[in-house]
PDB file of N, CA and C in Angstrom:
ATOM      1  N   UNK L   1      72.097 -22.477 142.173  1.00 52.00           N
ATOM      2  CA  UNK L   1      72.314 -21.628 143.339  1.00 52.00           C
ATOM      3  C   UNK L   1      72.746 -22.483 144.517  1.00 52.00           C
ATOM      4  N   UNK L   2      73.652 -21.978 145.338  1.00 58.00           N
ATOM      5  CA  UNK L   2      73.923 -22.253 146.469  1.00 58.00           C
ATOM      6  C   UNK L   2      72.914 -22.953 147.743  1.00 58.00           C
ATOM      7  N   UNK L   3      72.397 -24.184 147.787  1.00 62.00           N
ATOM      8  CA  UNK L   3      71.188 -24.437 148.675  1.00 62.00           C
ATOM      9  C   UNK L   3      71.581 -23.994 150.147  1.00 62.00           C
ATOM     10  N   UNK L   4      72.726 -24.185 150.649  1.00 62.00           N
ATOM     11  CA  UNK L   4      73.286 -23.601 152.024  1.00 62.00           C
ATOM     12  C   UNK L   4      74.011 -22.469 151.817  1.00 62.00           C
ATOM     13  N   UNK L   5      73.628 -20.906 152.338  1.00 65.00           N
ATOM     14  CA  UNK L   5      74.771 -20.260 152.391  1.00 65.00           C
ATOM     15  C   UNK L   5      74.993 -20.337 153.616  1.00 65.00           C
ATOM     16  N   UNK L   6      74.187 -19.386 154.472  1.00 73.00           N
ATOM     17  CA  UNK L   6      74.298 -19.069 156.085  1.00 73.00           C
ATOM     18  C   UNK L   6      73.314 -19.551 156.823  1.00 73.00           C
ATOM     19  N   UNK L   7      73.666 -19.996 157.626  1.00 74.00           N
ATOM     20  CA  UNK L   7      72.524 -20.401 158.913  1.00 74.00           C
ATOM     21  C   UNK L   7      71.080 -19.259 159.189  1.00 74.00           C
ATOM     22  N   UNK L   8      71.665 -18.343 158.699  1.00 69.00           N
ATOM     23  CA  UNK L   8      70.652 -17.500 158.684  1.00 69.00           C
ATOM     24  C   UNK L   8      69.629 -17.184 157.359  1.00 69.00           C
ATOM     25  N   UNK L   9      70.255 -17.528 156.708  1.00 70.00           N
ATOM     26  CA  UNK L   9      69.622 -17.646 155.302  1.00 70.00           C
ATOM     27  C   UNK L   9      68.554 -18.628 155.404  1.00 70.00           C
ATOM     28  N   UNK L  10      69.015 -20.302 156.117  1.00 66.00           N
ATOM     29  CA  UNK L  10      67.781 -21.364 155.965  1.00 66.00           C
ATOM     30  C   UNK L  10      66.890 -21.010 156.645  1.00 66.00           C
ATOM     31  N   UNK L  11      66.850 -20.185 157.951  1.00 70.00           N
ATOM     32  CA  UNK L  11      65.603 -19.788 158.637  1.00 70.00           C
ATOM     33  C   UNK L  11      65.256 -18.824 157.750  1.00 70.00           C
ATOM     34  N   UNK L  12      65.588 -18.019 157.283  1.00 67.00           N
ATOM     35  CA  UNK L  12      64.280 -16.743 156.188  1.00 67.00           C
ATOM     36  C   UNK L  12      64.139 -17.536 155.355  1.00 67.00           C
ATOM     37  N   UNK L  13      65.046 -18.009 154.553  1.00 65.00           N
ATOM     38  CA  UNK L  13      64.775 -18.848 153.382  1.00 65.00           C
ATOM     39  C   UNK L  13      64.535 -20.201 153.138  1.00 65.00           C
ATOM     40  N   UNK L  14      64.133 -21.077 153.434  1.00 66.00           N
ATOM     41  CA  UNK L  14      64.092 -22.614 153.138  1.00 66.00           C
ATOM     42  C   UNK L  14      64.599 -23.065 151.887  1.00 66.00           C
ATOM     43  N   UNK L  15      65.105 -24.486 152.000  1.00 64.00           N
ATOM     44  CA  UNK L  15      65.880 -24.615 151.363  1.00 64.00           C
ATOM     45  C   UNK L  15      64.342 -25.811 150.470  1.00 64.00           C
ATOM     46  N   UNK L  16      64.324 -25.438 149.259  1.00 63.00           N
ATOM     47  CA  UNK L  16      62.836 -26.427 148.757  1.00 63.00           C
ATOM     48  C   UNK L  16      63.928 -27.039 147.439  1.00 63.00           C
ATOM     49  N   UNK L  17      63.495 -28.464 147.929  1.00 54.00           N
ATOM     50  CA  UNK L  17      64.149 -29.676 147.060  1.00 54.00           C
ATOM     51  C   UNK L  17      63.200 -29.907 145.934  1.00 54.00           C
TER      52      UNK L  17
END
């Protein structure tokens, strides 16, 4: 999956390595 879509996505979603 895509780890960056939208700037808005990493604030609801975090991106976990």
């Amino acid at each position: 999956f895509s780890a960056f879509k939208t700037p808005n996505e990493i604030v609801t979603k975090p991106v976990l390595f």
